[in-house]
Each structure stands twice: as structure tokens, then as C-alpha cells.
Short mmCIF file of C-alpha atoms in Angstrom, two decimals:
data_model
loop_
_atom_site.label_atom_id
_atom_site.label_comp_id
_atom_site.label_asym_id
_atom_site.label_seq_id
_atom_site.Cartn_x
_atom_site.Cartn_y
_atom_site.Cartn_z
CA MET D 1 4.78 15.84 13.64
CA LEU D 2 7.58 13.52 12.64
CA PRO D 3 9.91 15.22 10.18
CA VAL D 4 9.49 14.15 6.56
CA PHE D 5 11.84 16.63 4.99
CA ASP D 6 14.85 17.05 7.23
CA ASP D 7 17.84 18.50 5.48
CA ASN D 8 19.68 19.39 8.67
CA GLU D 9 19.67 16.15 10.59
CA SER D 10 23.08 14.51 10.52
CA ASP D 11 23.57 10.85 9.69
CA SER D 12 25.11 10.22 13.07
CA GLU D 13 21.97 11.44 14.82
CA SER D 14 19.78 9.19 12.69
CA ASP D 15 21.61 5.89 12.90
CA ASN D 16 20.61 4.05 16.08
CA GLY D 17 23.13 5.90 18.16
CA SER D 18 26.11 3.67 17.33
CA ASP D 19 27.66 6.01 14.80
CA SER D 20 26.75 8.97 16.97
CA GLU D 21 28.83 7.64 19.85
CA SER D 22 31.89 7.06 17.70
CA ASP D 23 31.58 10.38 15.83
CA ASN D 24 31.25 12.38 19.05
CA GLU D 25 33.90 10.51 21.04
CA SER D 26 36.52 13.17 20.43
CA ASP D 27 34.07 15.89 21.48
CA SER D 28 33.35 14.09 24.76
CA GLU D 29 37.02 13.73 25.51
CA CYS D 30 37.51 17.44 24.84
CA GLU D 31 34.72 18.33 27.25
CA CYS D 32 36.37 16.29 30.01
CA GLU D 33 39.68 18.00 29.41
CA ASN D 34 38.05 21.41 29.38
CA GLU D 35 36.96 21.03 32.98
CA SER D 36 40.59 21.06 34.07
CA GLU D 37 42.32 22.75 31.13
CA SER D 38 40.18 25.66 30.00
CA ASP D 39 43.22 27.31 28.40
CA ASN D 40 43.23 24.68 25.65
CA GLU D 41 39.53 25.10 24.77
CA SER D 42 39.98 26.64 21.32
CA ASP D 43 42.74 24.20 20.35
CA SER D 44 40.61 21.25 21.45
CA ASP D 45 37.57 22.48 19.52
CA ASN D 46 39.60 22.98 16.35
CA GLU D 47 41.14 19.55 16.70
CA SER D 48 37.69 18.04 17.26
CA ASP D 49 36.24 19.76 14.18
CA SER D 50 39.13 18.50 12.10
CA ASP D 51 38.65 14.96 13.37
CA ASN D 52 34.92 15.09 12.60
CA GLU D 53 35.60 16.27 9.04
CA ILE D 54 37.97 13.35 8.50
CA ASP D 55 35.50 10.93 10.08
CA ASN D 56 32.66 12.07 7.83
CA GLU D 57 34.80 11.96 4.69
CA ASN D 58 35.90 8.44 5.62
CA LYS D 59 32.29 7.47 6.33
CA ILE D 60 31.01 8.77 3.01
CA ARG D 61 33.89 7.09 1.17
CA THR D 62 33.06 3.78 2.89
CA LEU D 63 29.40 4.06 1.92
CA ALA D 64 30.04 5.27 -1.62
CA PHE D 65 32.67 2.72 -2.58
CA ASP D 66 31.41 -0.40 -0.79
CA LYS D 67 31.40 -3.02 -3.55
CA GLU D 68 30.05 -5.86 -1.43
CA SER D 69 26.40 -4.85 -1.28
CA PRO D 70 23.94 -3.28 -3.73
CA LYS D 71 23.40 0.42 -3.41
CA THR D 72 20.26 0.72 -1.31
CA LEU D 73 17.95 3.69 -0.94
CA LEU D 74 18.93 4.00 2.71
CA GLU D 75 22.61 4.25 1.75
CA LEU D 76 21.80 7.01 -0.74
CA ILE D 77 19.88 8.98 1.89
CA LYS D 78 22.71 8.57 4.41
CA ILE D 79 25.18 9.98 1.90
CA LEU D 80 22.88 12.88 0.99
CA ARG D 81 22.51 13.84 4.64
CA ILE D 82 26.31 13.94 5.06
CA TYR D 83 26.45 16.00 1.86
CA ASP D 84 23.91 18.46 3.32
CA ASN D 85 25.91 18.97 6.49
CA TYR D 86 29.27 19.41 4.75
CA ARG D 87 28.36 21.38 1.63
CA ASP D 88 31.47 23.54 2.03
CA ASP D 89 33.73 20.50 1.60
CA GLU D 90 34.46 20.07 -2.11
CA SER D 91 35.76 16.51 -1.71
CA ILE D 92 32.49 15.38 -0.11
CA ARG D 93 30.49 17.08 -2.87
CA ILE D 94 32.57 15.31 -5.52
CA ILE D 95 32.19 11.89 -3.85
CA THR D 96 28.45 12.43 -3.47
CA ALA D 97 27.99 13.48 -7.10
CA ASP D 98 29.95 10.45 -8.29
CA TYR D 99 27.88 8.12 -6.09
CA PHE D 100 24.63 9.78 -7.17
CA ARG D 101 25.45 9.22 -10.83
CA ARG D 102 26.45 5.59 -10.35
CA TYR D 103 23.37 4.90 -8.23
CA HIS D 104 20.98 6.26 -10.90
CA ILE D 105 22.76 5.27 -14.11
CA GLU D 106 20.40 2.33 -14.81
CA LYS D 107 17.29 3.74 -13.13
CA TYR D 108 14.13 5.33 -14.49
CA PRO D 109 11.70 7.98 -13.17
CA HIS D 110 9.07 5.43 -12.08
CA TYR D 111 11.28 4.21 -9.18
CA VAL D 112 12.90 7.53 -8.22
CA ASP D 113 11.98 10.61 -6.20
CA LYS D 114 11.94 12.94 -9.18
CA LYS D 115 11.94 16.16 -7.16
CA GLY D 116 14.88 15.05 -5.03
CA HIS D 117 16.75 13.91 -8.12
CA THR D 118 16.08 17.20 -9.92
CA ASP D 119 17.19 19.32 -6.96
CA PHE D 120 20.50 17.47 -6.70
CA ILE D 121 21.25 17.63 -10.43
CA LEU D 122 20.55 21.37 -10.48
CA ASN D 123 22.83 21.85 -7.47
CA CYS D 124 25.60 20.04 -9.36
CA PHE D 125 25.03 22.10 -12.51
CA PHE D 126 25.37 25.34 -10.55
CA ASP D 127 28.11 24.10 -8.21
CA ASP D 128 31.18 26.32 -7.96
CA SER D 129 33.39 23.29 -8.56
CA LYS D 130 34.00 22.11 -12.12
CA LYS D 131 34.75 18.65 -10.76
CA VAL D 132 31.34 18.34 -9.11
CA PHE D 133 29.58 19.23 -12.37
CA GLY D 134 31.93 16.93 -14.26
CA GLU D 135 30.71 13.93 -12.24
CA VAL D 136 27.14 14.30 -13.60
CA GLY D 137 27.77 16.09 -16.90
CA GLU D 138 27.87 12.88 -18.94
CA TYR D 139 25.11 11.17 -16.95
CA ASP D 140 22.11 10.23 -19.16
CA LEU D 141 19.44 11.74 -16.91
CA LEU D 142 17.21 8.82 -15.78
CA ASN D 143 17.40 7.52 -19.36
CA SER D 144 14.34 9.64 -20.16
CA SER D 145 13.86 12.38 -22.76
CA TYR D 146 10.90 13.70 -20.78
CA TYR D 147 13.03 13.97 -17.66
CA LYS D 148 15.77 15.75 -19.62
CA PHE D 149 13.09 18.21 -20.62
CA LYS D 150 12.25 18.75 -16.93
CA ILE D 151 15.92 19.34 -16.07
CA TYR D 152 16.26 21.82 -18.90
CA LYS D 153 13.16 23.64 -17.68
CA GLY D 154 14.58 23.61 -14.15
CA ILE D 155 17.82 25.23 -15.35
CA ILE D 156 15.97 27.94 -17.30
CA ASN D 157 13.77 28.82 -14.32
CA ASP D 158 16.54 28.69 -11.71
CA LYS D 159 17.55 32.11 -10.38
CA ARG D 160 21.16 30.91 -10.27
CA LEU D 161 21.27 30.96 -14.08
CA LYS D 162 21.21 34.77 -14.12
CA GLU D 163 23.91 34.83 -11.46
CA PHE D 164 26.13 32.66 -13.69
CA PHE D 165 25.41 34.82 -16.75
CA GLU D 166 26.37 37.96 -14.84
CA ASN D 167 29.27 36.73 -12.69
CA LYS D 168 30.52 33.42 -14.12
CA SER D 169 29.74 33.64 -17.81
CA SER D 170 32.89 31.84 -18.99
CA GLU D 171 32.24 28.94 -16.61
CA LEU D 172 28.59 28.79 -17.68
CA LYS D 173 29.56 28.78 -21.37
CA GLU D 174 31.98 25.93 -20.72
CA ARG D 175 29.29 23.85 -19.03
CA LEU D 176 26.71 24.55 -21.73
CA VAL D 177 29.20 23.53 -24.42
CA PHE D 178 29.90 20.35 -22.45
CA CYS D 179 26.16 19.56 -22.39
CA GLU D 180 25.97 20.08 -26.16
CA ILE D 181 29.01 17.93 -26.90
CA THR D 182 28.15 14.98 -24.68
CA ARG D 183 24.45 15.07 -25.72
CA SER D 184 23.55 13.27 -22.47
CA TRP D 185 21.18 16.09 -21.41
CA LEU D 186 19.76 16.93 -24.85
CA ILE D 187 16.21 16.38 -26.06
CA LYS D 188 16.66 18.26 -29.33
CA LEU D 189 19.64 18.84 -31.59
CA PRO D 190 21.32 21.22 -32.10
CA GLY D 191 21.53 24.34 -29.95
CA GLN D 192 19.44 23.43 -26.93
CA TYR D 193 22.22 24.59 -24.60
CA ASP D 194 23.63 27.28 -26.89
CA PHE D 195 24.95 30.14 -24.74
CA THR D 196 23.74 32.97 -27.01
CA ARG D 197 20.29 31.48 -27.49
CA LEU D 198 19.78 31.01 -23.74
CA HIS D 199 21.01 34.54 -23.08
CA SER D 200 18.36 35.86 -25.49
CA VAL D 201 15.69 33.77 -23.78
CA ILE D 202 16.62 35.08 -20.32
CA TYR D 203 17.34 38.73 -21.07
CA ASN D 204 15.60 39.60 -24.36
CA GLY D 205 12.29 37.83 -23.83
CA ILE D 206 12.79 35.55 -26.84
CA THR D 207 10.29 32.68 -26.85
CA ASP D 208 11.94 29.42 -25.93
CA GLU D 209 10.65 26.93 -28.51
CA ILE D 210 11.92 23.99 -26.47
CA LEU D 211 9.59 24.82 -23.58
CA ARG D 212 6.69 24.72 -26.03
CA TYR D 213 7.24 21.06 -26.85
CA PRO D 214 4.06 19.02 -26.46
CA ILE D 215 4.34 16.17 -23.97
CA SER D 216 2.27 13.06 -24.47
CA GLY D 217 1.54 10.07 -22.30
CA LYS D 218 1.77 9.88 -18.55
CA TYR D 219 3.86 8.17 -15.92
CA ASN D 220 2.08 5.04 -14.80
CA ASP D 221 3.03 3.67 -11.40
CA GLY D 222 2.34 0.18 -12.74
CA SER D 223 -0.60 -0.49 -10.45
CA SER D 224 -3.77 -1.87 -11.97
CA TYR D 225 -6.57 -3.71 -10.27
CA LYS D 226 -8.32 -6.35 -12.30
CA LYS D 227 -10.01 -7.74 -9.24
CA TYR D 228 -11.43 -5.83 -6.33
CA TYR D 229 -14.43 -5.91 -4.08
CA ASN D 230 -15.92 -4.13 -1.15
CA ASN D 231 -17.55 -5.51 1.94
CA ASN D 232 -20.98 -4.14 1.09
CA ASN D 233 -22.94 -7.09 -0.29
CA ASN D 234 -26.23 -5.23 0.04
CA ASN D 235 -27.29 -3.49 -3.12
CA ASN D 236 -29.21 -0.80 -1.31
CA ASN D 237 -30.79 1.59 -3.75
CA ASN D 238 -32.66 3.55 -1.11
CA ASN D 239 -35.90 3.23 -3.05
CA ASN D 240 -37.92 4.20 0.00
CA ASN D 241 -36.36 7.65 -0.06
CA ASN D 242 -37.57 8.40 -3.56
CA ASN D 243 -41.30 8.65 -2.95
CA ASN D 244 -42.36 11.49 -5.19
CA ASN D 245 -45.96 11.27 -4.04
CA ASN D 246 -45.20 12.77 -0.64
CA ASN D 247 -43.73 16.10 -1.68
CA ASN D 248 -46.03 18.01 0.65
CA LYS D 249 -45.25 15.91 3.69
CA ILE D 250 -43.32 17.69 6.44
CA LEU D 251 -40.53 15.52 7.79
CA LYS D 252 -39.58 15.70 11.44
CA ILE D 253 -35.82 15.33 11.75
CA LYS D 254 -34.42 13.98 14.96
CA THR D 255 -30.82 14.36 16.04
CA PHE D 256 -29.13 11.22 17.28
CA ILE D 257 -25.60 9.83 17.75
CA LEU D 258 -24.50 6.57 16.15
CA SER D 259 -22.12 4.30 18.01
CA ASP D 260 -18.57 3.73 16.73
CA ILE D 261 -19.53 0.16 15.88
CA ILE D 262 -22.24 1.32 13.48
CA ILE D 263 -19.98 4.03 12.03
CA GLU D 264 -17.25 1.42 11.46
CA LYS D 265 -19.75 -0.80 9.61
CA ILE D 266 -20.74 2.15 7.40
CA VAL D 267 -17.11 3.05 6.66
CA ARG D 268 -16.07 -0.53 5.94
CA ASP D 269 -18.99 -1.00 3.57
CA SER D 270 -17.74 2.04 1.66
CA LEU D 271 -14.12 0.90 1.31
CA TRP D 272 -12.80 -1.06 -1.66
CA TYR D 273 -10.19 -3.77 -1.40
CA ILE D 274 -7.70 -5.45 -3.72
CA ASP D 275 -8.43 -9.17 -3.70
CA ASP D 276 -5.88 -10.58 -6.16
CA ARG D 277 -3.04 -10.68 -3.63
CA MET D 278 -2.03 -12.75 -0.65
CA ASP D 279 -3.32 -10.08 1.75
CA LYS D 280 -6.46 -7.95 1.56
CA VAL D 281 -5.47 -4.33 0.95
CA ILE D 282 -7.62 -1.20 1.19
CA ILE D 283 -7.51 0.81 -2.06
CA ASN D 284 -6.44 4.37 -1.44
CA ASP D 285 -9.05 6.23 -3.47
CA ASN D 286 -10.24 9.39 -1.73
CA LEU D 287 -9.94 7.89 1.73
CA LEU D 288 -9.71 11.34 3.25
CA SER D 289 -13.19 12.19 1.97
CA TYR D 290 -14.64 9.61 4.38
CA GLY D 291 -12.73 11.13 7.25
CA LEU D 292 -14.03 14.61 6.49
CA VAL D 293 -17.68 13.62 6.96
CA CYS D 294 -17.45 14.26 10.69
CA LYS D 295 -15.10 13.78 13.63
CA GLN D 296 -16.55 10.36 14.39
CA PHE D 297 -15.93 9.14 10.83
CA PHE D 298 -12.39 10.54 11.00
CA LYS D 299 -11.69 8.71 14.26
CA VAL D 300 -13.08 5.38 13.02
CA LEU D 301 -11.28 5.57 9.65
CA SER D 302 -8.03 6.42 11.44
CA LYS D 303 -8.40 3.34 13.61
CA ILE D 304 -8.97 1.13 10.55
CA LEU D 305 -6.02 2.52 8.57
CA ASN D 306 -3.60 2.24 11.47
CA ASN D 307 -4.40 -1.43 12.05
CA GLU D 308 -4.93 -2.80 8.52
CA TYR D 309 -3.19 -2.90 5.15
CA PHE D 310 -3.79 0.03 2.82
CA GLU D 311 -1.90 1.28 -0.20
CA TRP D 312 0.07 4.52 -0.09
CA LYS D 313 0.84 5.01 -3.75
CA LYS D 314 -0.45 8.56 -4.13
CA SER D 315 1.55 10.63 -1.68
CA ILE D 316 4.18 10.23 0.98
CA ILE D 317 2.85 9.10 4.33
CA GLN D 318 2.88 11.71 7.08
CA PHE D 319 1.97 10.33 10.47
CA ASN D 320 1.70 11.79 13.92
CA LYS D 321 0.25 9.76 16.78
CA ASP D 322 0.03 12.80 19.05
CA SER D 323 -2.15 14.94 16.78
CA GLU D 324 -5.93 14.57 16.70
CA PHE D 325 -5.86 16.00 13.17
CA SER D 326 -3.58 13.26 11.81
CA LEU D 327 -5.47 10.48 10.01
CA ILE D 328 -2.41 8.24 10.05
CA LYS D 329 -1.04 7.78 13.55
CA GLU D 330 1.54 5.06 12.89
CA PRO D 331 3.84 3.92 10.05
CA PRO D 332 2.00 1.75 7.48
CA LEU D 333 1.69 -2.04 7.66
CA TYR D 334 1.72 -2.56 3.88
CA PHE D 335 4.21 -1.61 1.17
CA ASP D 336 3.73 -1.86 -2.59
CA TYR D 337 7.11 -1.68 -4.35
CA GLN D 338 5.77 0.93 -6.79
CA SER D 339 5.55 3.36 -3.85
CA ILE D 340 9.35 3.45 -3.53
CA ARG D 341 9.37 6.61 -5.65
CA LEU D 342 7.33 8.47 -3.03
CA ILE D 343 10.12 8.50 -0.44
CA PRO D 344 11.75 11.96 -0.61
CA TYR D 345 15.52 12.09 -0.95
CA SER D 346 15.33 14.93 1.59
CA SER D 347 14.09 12.55 4.31
CA SER D 348 16.15 11.85 7.39
CA VAL D 349 17.55 8.36 7.94
CA LYS D 350 15.53 8.17 11.14
CA TYR D 351 12.28 8.90 9.31
CA VAL D 352 12.91 6.34 6.55
CA LYS D 353 13.71 3.60 9.06
CA LEU D 354 10.59 4.46 11.03
CA LEU D 355 8.47 4.48 7.88
CA PHE D 356 9.34 0.82 7.19
CA SER D 357 9.49 -0.35 10.81
CA ARG D 358 5.92 -1.73 10.90
CA VAL D 359 5.61 -3.07 7.34
CA GLN D 360 4.19 -6.60 7.53
CA SER D 361 3.11 -7.18 3.94
CA PHE D 362 5.28 -6.52 0.87
CA TYR D 363 3.93 -6.68 -2.70
CA ILE D 364 5.87 -6.43 -5.95
CA LYS D 365 4.74 -6.82 -9.54
CA THR D 366 7.73 -7.17 -11.85
CA ASP D 367 7.85 -5.29 -15.14
CA GLU D 368 9.81 -8.05 -16.87
CA TYR D 369 6.95 -8.33 -19.36
CA ASP D 370 8.02 -5.00 -20.83
CA SER D 371 11.56 -6.26 -21.41
CA LYS D 372 10.37 -8.91 -23.88
CA ASN D 373 7.35 -7.27 -25.52
CA HIS D 374 7.07 -4.24 -27.80
CA ASN D 375 3.59 -3.41 -26.48
CA MET D 376 4.74 -2.23 -23.08
CA LYS D 377 2.36 -2.14 -20.12
CA ARG D 378 4.04 0.79 -18.44
CA GLU D 379 3.21 4.12 -20.02
CA TYR D 380 5.51 7.08 -19.57
CA LYS D 381 5.74 10.63 -20.82
CA ILE D 382 7.58 11.09 -24.09
CA ILE D 383 8.61 13.79 -26.53
CA PRO D 384 6.34 13.11 -29.55
CA ASP D 385 8.04 11.85 -32.69
CA GLU D 386 6.67 14.79 -34.71
CA VAL D 387 8.97 17.19 -32.85
CA PRO D 388 11.65 18.28 -35.39
CA GLN D 389 14.86 16.25 -35.31
CA TYR D 390 13.44 13.83 -32.77
CA ALA D 391 12.05 11.17 -35.11
CA ASN D 392 12.61 7.56 -33.92
CA GLY D 393 13.92 8.82 -30.58
CA ASN D 394 11.08 7.26 -28.63
CA TYR D 395 11.55 3.86 -30.26
CA PHE D 396 15.22 3.88 -29.26
CA GLU D 397 14.33 5.01 -25.74
CA GLN D 398 11.89 2.12 -25.30
CA TYR D 399 14.48 -0.27 -26.71
CA ILE D 400 17.00 0.87 -24.06
CA LEU D 401 14.38 0.49 -21.31
CA ARG D 402 13.71 -3.11 -22.35
CA ILE D 403 17.42 -3.81 -21.94
CA LYS D 404 17.87 -2.00 -18.63
CA ILE D 405 14.89 -3.67 -16.94
CA LYS D 406 17.06 -6.78 -16.70
CA LEU D 407 20.16 -5.01 -15.33
CA PRO D 408 21.18 -5.14 -11.63
CA GLY D 409 21.07 -1.36 -11.13
CA TYR D 410 17.54 -0.93 -12.50
CA LEU D 411 15.82 -1.76 -9.20
CA VAL D 412 15.83 0.29 -5.99
CA TYR D 413 16.57 -1.71 -2.84
CA PRO D 414 14.10 -0.57 -0.16
CA PRO D 415 15.03 -0.04 3.50
CA PRO D 416 14.92 -3.01 5.93
CA MET D 417 11.48 -4.18 7.09
CA PRO D 418 12.00 -5.85 10.49
CA SER D 419 8.28 -6.65 10.94
CA LEU D 420 7.86 -8.29 7.52
CA GLU D 421 5.59 -11.36 7.53
CA SER D 422 4.19 -11.62 4.00
CA ILE D 423 5.71 -11.44 0.49
CA THR D 424 3.68 -11.47 -2.73
CA ILE D 425 5.46 -11.55 -6.11
CA ASP D 426 3.33 -11.05 -9.22
CA GLU D 427 4.15 -11.69 -12.89
CA TYR D 428 7.62 -13.12 -12.26
CA TYR D 429 9.51 -14.28 -15.37
CA GLY D 430 13.03 -14.70 -14.03
CA LEU D 431 14.61 -13.42 -17.23
CA GLU D 432 17.70 -12.32 -15.34
CA SER D 433 18.77 -12.45 -11.72
CA ASN D 434 17.98 -8.86 -10.67
CA TYR D 435 14.52 -9.54 -9.19
CA ALA D 436 15.73 -12.74 -7.53
CA HIS D 437 18.59 -10.81 -5.91
CA LEU D 438 16.20 -8.08 -4.73
CA ILE D 439 13.85 -10.58 -3.06
CA LYS D 440 16.74 -12.48 -1.43
CA HIS D 441 18.17 -9.20 -0.15
CA ILE D 442 14.84 -8.31 1.46
CA SER D 443 13.96 -11.75 2.80
CA ILE D 444 17.37 -13.26 3.69
CA LYS D 445 20.11 -10.62 3.85
CA TYR D 446 18.05 -8.18 5.91
CA PHE D 447 16.81 -10.95 8.22
CA ASN D 448 20.38 -12.08 8.84
CA ASP D 449 21.18 -8.50 9.77
CA PHE D 450 18.19 -8.38 12.12
CA LYS D 451 19.32 -11.51 13.95
CA THR D 452 22.82 -10.14 14.48
CA SER D 453 21.57 -6.71 15.55
CA LYS D 454 20.27 -5.61 18.92
CA LEU D 455 16.64 -5.79 17.82
CA ASN D 456 14.33 -7.38 20.36
CA ILE D 457 12.82 -10.17 18.26
CA ASN D 458 10.69 -13.20 19.02
CA GLU D 459 12.56 -16.14 17.50
CA TYR D 460 9.38 -18.23 17.34
CA ARG D 461 7.33 -15.66 15.42
CA PHE D 462 10.13 -13.85 13.58
CA GLY D 463 10.22 -14.42 9.83
CA ILE D 464 8.05 -14.75 6.72
CA LYS D 465 4.70 -16.43 7.42
CA ARG D 466 3.00 -16.04 4.03
CA PHE D 467 4.65 -16.33 0.63
CA SER D 468 3.01 -16.11 -2.79
CA ILE D 469 4.48 -16.02 -6.29
CA ASN D 470 2.96 -16.07 -9.76
CA ILE D 471 5.40 -17.36 -12.39
CA GLN D 472 4.91 -16.52 -16.06
CA GLU D 473 6.03 -18.26 -19.23
CA CYS D 474 9.61 -17.82 -20.37
CA ASP D 475 11.54 -20.03 -22.79
CA LYS D 476 14.66 -19.51 -20.74
CA TYR D 477 13.33 -21.92 -18.11
CA SER D 478 13.91 -24.79 -20.53
CA ASP D 479 17.65 -24.28 -20.27
CA ASP D 480 18.24 -22.26 -17.11
CA LYS D 481 16.23 -22.44 -13.90
CA SER D 482 18.79 -20.54 -11.82
CA ASN D 483 16.57 -17.51 -11.40
CA ILE D 484 13.79 -19.47 -9.68
CA LYS D 485 16.13 -21.21 -7.22
CA PHE D 486 15.69 -18.28 -4.87
CA ILE D 487 12.19 -19.61 -4.06
CA GLU D 488 13.69 -22.71 -2.49
CA GLN D 489 16.33 -20.64 -0.67
CA LEU D 490 13.71 -18.26 0.73
CA LEU D 491 11.38 -21.06 1.87
CA GLU D 492 14.22 -22.98 3.48
CA TYR D 493 15.42 -19.90 5.36
CA HIS D 494 11.93 -19.20 6.73
CA SER D 495 10.74 -22.81 7.02
CA ASN D 496 10.01 -22.55 10.75
CA SER D 497 7.88 -19.42 10.45
CA LEU D 498 5.98 -20.28 7.26
CA GLU D 499 2.24 -20.84 7.58
CA LYS D 500 1.00 -20.44 4.00
CA VAL D 501 2.68 -20.85 0.59
CA GLU D 502 1.13 -20.18 -2.83
CA ILE D 503 3.06 -20.99 -6.01
CA ASP D 504 1.15 -20.46 -9.23
CA CYS D 505 2.86 -21.98 -12.27
CA SER D 506 -0.29 -22.37 -14.36
CA ASN D 507 1.08 -19.99 -17.00
CA THR D 508 4.38 -21.79 -17.62
CA GLN D 509 5.05 -25.28 -18.91
CA TYR D 510 8.63 -25.54 -17.67
CA ILE D 511 7.83 -26.12 -14.01
CA SER D 512 6.28 -29.53 -13.44
CA SER D 513 4.11 -30.85 -10.65
CA ASN D 514 6.95 -33.18 -9.61
CA GLN D 515 9.23 -30.18 -9.02
CA LEU D 516 6.65 -28.52 -6.81
CA LYS D 517 6.00 -31.77 -4.93
CA SER D 518 9.71 -32.14 -4.23
CA LEU D 519 9.90 -28.55 -3.00
CA LYS D 520 6.88 -29.05 -0.76
CA SER D 521 8.34 -32.24 0.73
CA LEU D 522 11.73 -30.57 1.30
CA ILE D 523 10.25 -27.62 3.20
CA ASN D 524 7.77 -29.73 5.17
CA ASN D 525 10.61 -31.92 6.42
CA GLN D 526 12.48 -28.86 7.68
CA SER D 527 9.56 -26.97 9.19
CA ASN D 528 8.09 -27.24 12.67
CA ASN D 529 4.78 -25.85 11.35
CA LYS D 530 1.95 -27.38 9.39
CA ILE D 531 2.16 -25.27 6.22
CA ASN D 532 -0.91 -24.60 4.10
CA TRP D 533 0.23 -25.20 0.50
CA SER D 534 -1.49 -24.02 -2.69
CA LEU D 535 0.42 -25.20 -5.77
CA SER D 536 -0.63 -25.19 -9.40
CA THR D 537 0.97 -26.05 -12.73
CA LYS D 538 -0.11 -25.66 -16.34
CA ASN D 539 -1.91 -29.02 -16.44
CA ILE D 540 -3.48 -28.82 -13.00
CA ASP D 541 -6.41 -26.72 -11.85
CA ASN D 542 -5.44 -23.66 -9.88
CA HIS D 543 -5.18 -24.05 -6.09
CA GLN D 544 -5.27 -27.84 -6.25
CA ASP D 545 -3.03 -29.34 -3.60
CA ILE D 546 -0.34 -31.43 -5.26
#
């Protein structure tokens, strides 16, 4: 099975071979010399190890302090893999901790691998180096009181805490005092990280009142389906099987085998699809239960899932084309942005690239609505206001979230998708430029990189074929339309691959039919294709061609 959690794979092994060749160049030279100069073997090996340490420190510094591009998820995973392989190097641990803090400073749990984040923060807390802990000590943990509660619980339950009490008590006391003073890790004041209190909890069996806090709400991945359908148009109630007048009749049961075609019809009639998007997507609700009916069902369902769009919002995808027991044989064809949190930070670079290698359809629903409305759509776990000394904390936390939704560092930039053909953007307000930058990075920056890389691409079919966006009302459009200019840039860039464009402006009055007509004319004049347009404004019926 392809490795999902690979802590030992080096970045050089994962990155297309180019970095591997440069990193191992000194080793290869040493091997050649060893054939004729065996006496210098140990000196050559030591020199090679030293060179590799310098190379990796330079590499991690280049990744961590590159100001030209946004910090992508793939960059973070590359840095974490270098960190794993050079844990004995304090300078690399310090650089990684600094990068980790800066990467997450504007992010929230709904776009982050919470387990991977927790593991790294705990490693920093218990790191032998004061400098490593210092890099994250003032970091407001995912801007979430609930997550701070989880970190606190992780510290209490970590076996390393006893080791620090017994062998490094002065260092532990210093770190706990730091947590109290900075308040960045606190969910309750005062005394959450009091040294004496924690010692009593660990060694004297004193009940920890903080761990008894009630938690309300739940993390919502943001997905909701107002429209869906399945392919079964027959409302078959099986009335003929409910004949209660024939209880004494002995039924003769015959064994027979259904063809794969009939099984596929049965399975498809049982599946549900999302129908409010550009592409039809299979809803991932208990799909495995269909596969467990029998081997034939499993085989047919596997064939469907490996060749069609389905959501993977519930768990990380594990695929293995060589195993008969693997339902998913290939990387998925569809990616919902909300699923970004399911990618483990412990993944190898190779796995993450492979995971996105076949993605054809990309869907994103912005949460800009929550940045301008007090009744937020996204629910998340909170510490209830009735907890002593925590009154009004949740209101302030939601206020900060509404601000950070519009900041550049709030969004996670997914890995490149070289097979991408379709983009659907839902509930776009364009309040700030962060979502526009994200979409341009995915649809233009990455595609520029693909063209300059060694990828074997078909120039005539390469690019976005289907584009859909739903634009919502925002007063800002009356004065500033800069955050919707990316639509024109995207369509111009992909004009020769576009086949279908949907722009729904029926919920905003600041985009007129004349603007859409001009955009349509501009793209049509540049394109070699006959594009199917569906444009709508506030005063025009939806899907009317204008």
C-alpha cells in the first residue's frame, strides 16, 4: 500500500529526483574515489555527511524564508520531513518551529490537520532547546480556545511531562510561567499552567477541574447539500413482497449470479449525488457499506469510484491498485477545498503529490459570509460562556475569526493539480483579495509551473475546460471591483481550453449585463473553441444567455 504516514522518507527522495541528484552528488563522488583510494573512506564519509547537513540547512532556510510565494501545504510538508530526518540539529528545529508558527498564525482548525499540528506543538513544548519552545510559546494556538484546551490535555497526558518534573523541573517551571505570562495558550485565568497545581494533578491524584470543562458545539467542515438527487427515478415500494395472505406458502429459492452490468445499475441507483455544482459528485455517505454486500458489489463500486467524482471529506484517502481489498485503487478525481484538513502533516511529499495528481474537478465554497455576519454559518467547538472567568470570550473569538477570514494567511494553498479541468467557486463575495489570490495561484501560477516543468502535457487539451462562479452581494463592489478581476485573468489564460463558463451574478446588483457581455466577447475573440456560456445578473433570469 502506498505510504500515508511516512516520517522517515527524506525530502530529496520525494521530490521528482532533481533534489536527490544534487543532494547525493558528493556521495557519488566519494564512491568513485573509494574505488581507488580506500584509505580515505572515513574522511570522505565524514566530509559527505557534513556537506549534506549544510545542504539540508540551506534547503530548509530557502523554503522557510522565501518571501516571493505564499506558504503552501506542500512547502510545510517538505520542511517537516527535513525536520524529521535531522531532529538532532538544533538549528533546523528552530527554523522549523519558526516557520510552523508563521504558517499557522492566521489559520483555524477547520483547514488544518489537527493531529499533526498537536504533535508538533507538543514536541516543541518538550524540546530540550529553550529556543525551539520560544518560537511557539507566544503563538495563539490556531486562534481557538477549544484547541488550546486540546493542547493542554495533550500536555497533561504526555509521558514526557513526568520526565520533565523529575529531571528538568526548573526548565519546566520556566516554560509553564511563560505560558501563564503570555496567555497565548490559556483557556482559563489564572493558574492553568501553575507548576504546583499541575504537580498535584500528576502525582497526588488531584482532580483537574480544567479537564472537566464542558465543550459545546462541533467543528463543521462547511459542507451542506441543499440540492441532491440519486439516479433511481423508480419509487419501488416492493409491494408485491408484502403479501400477508401467503404466510403458509413455501418459497423455493434459486441461486443465480447477476452480471456486472445489472449490479452496476443497482449500485448507481443507490448512490446520491450533489447537483448544485458544475460537476456531478457522488456523496460519500456510507459508501463502504455497499461494497461489503458481496465481492461483486465491492468490485463494481470500486470501478465507479475510481473513474468518477466523489467527495472524500470524512477520512484521508488510502489507495492501492495492487490490492484486491482496496476499494480505492487510484488517487481521486475530485477535490473539495474543505478536505484540505484531512491531509496528514506526517505524509511524505511523494504521497501528497500523488494524491493530487489525478484531480480534475476542484470545488471551493468561501466562508466570506461569516466575516460580515454575526450569525455565522460555520459552527465550531467552544468553551461555554458559563465557565468561570471566561465570560464574553467566545464573542471575542468569533470577532477575531471574522477579521482573519479576510487575511492572506487564513487560507491553505493546496498542492499542484496537473490534471485540473474544472473549477467551481461558490458564495464568492470578494471582500478582500485572499480568495482571488488562492484561485489565481491554483489556476495560473501552478499551470505556468507545469508548462515550464518536464511534465508530458497535451497542449491542446491542457488547461481549465469548465469554470463556474457564484457571486454574492457586497457593497464594496460599488467602489472597488479589483477582487473580481481575477475572473477575466483566469478566463484569458485558459481561453483556448475553455468549453463551458457559468457566471451567476443574480444575487448582486453591482455587476451588470453589459460587463458580462464585454467579458464574453473578449474571451470569445481570444479562444479557438466555441464556449458554452451561462451568464446571469440580478435583473435577468438565471442561465439566460446574454
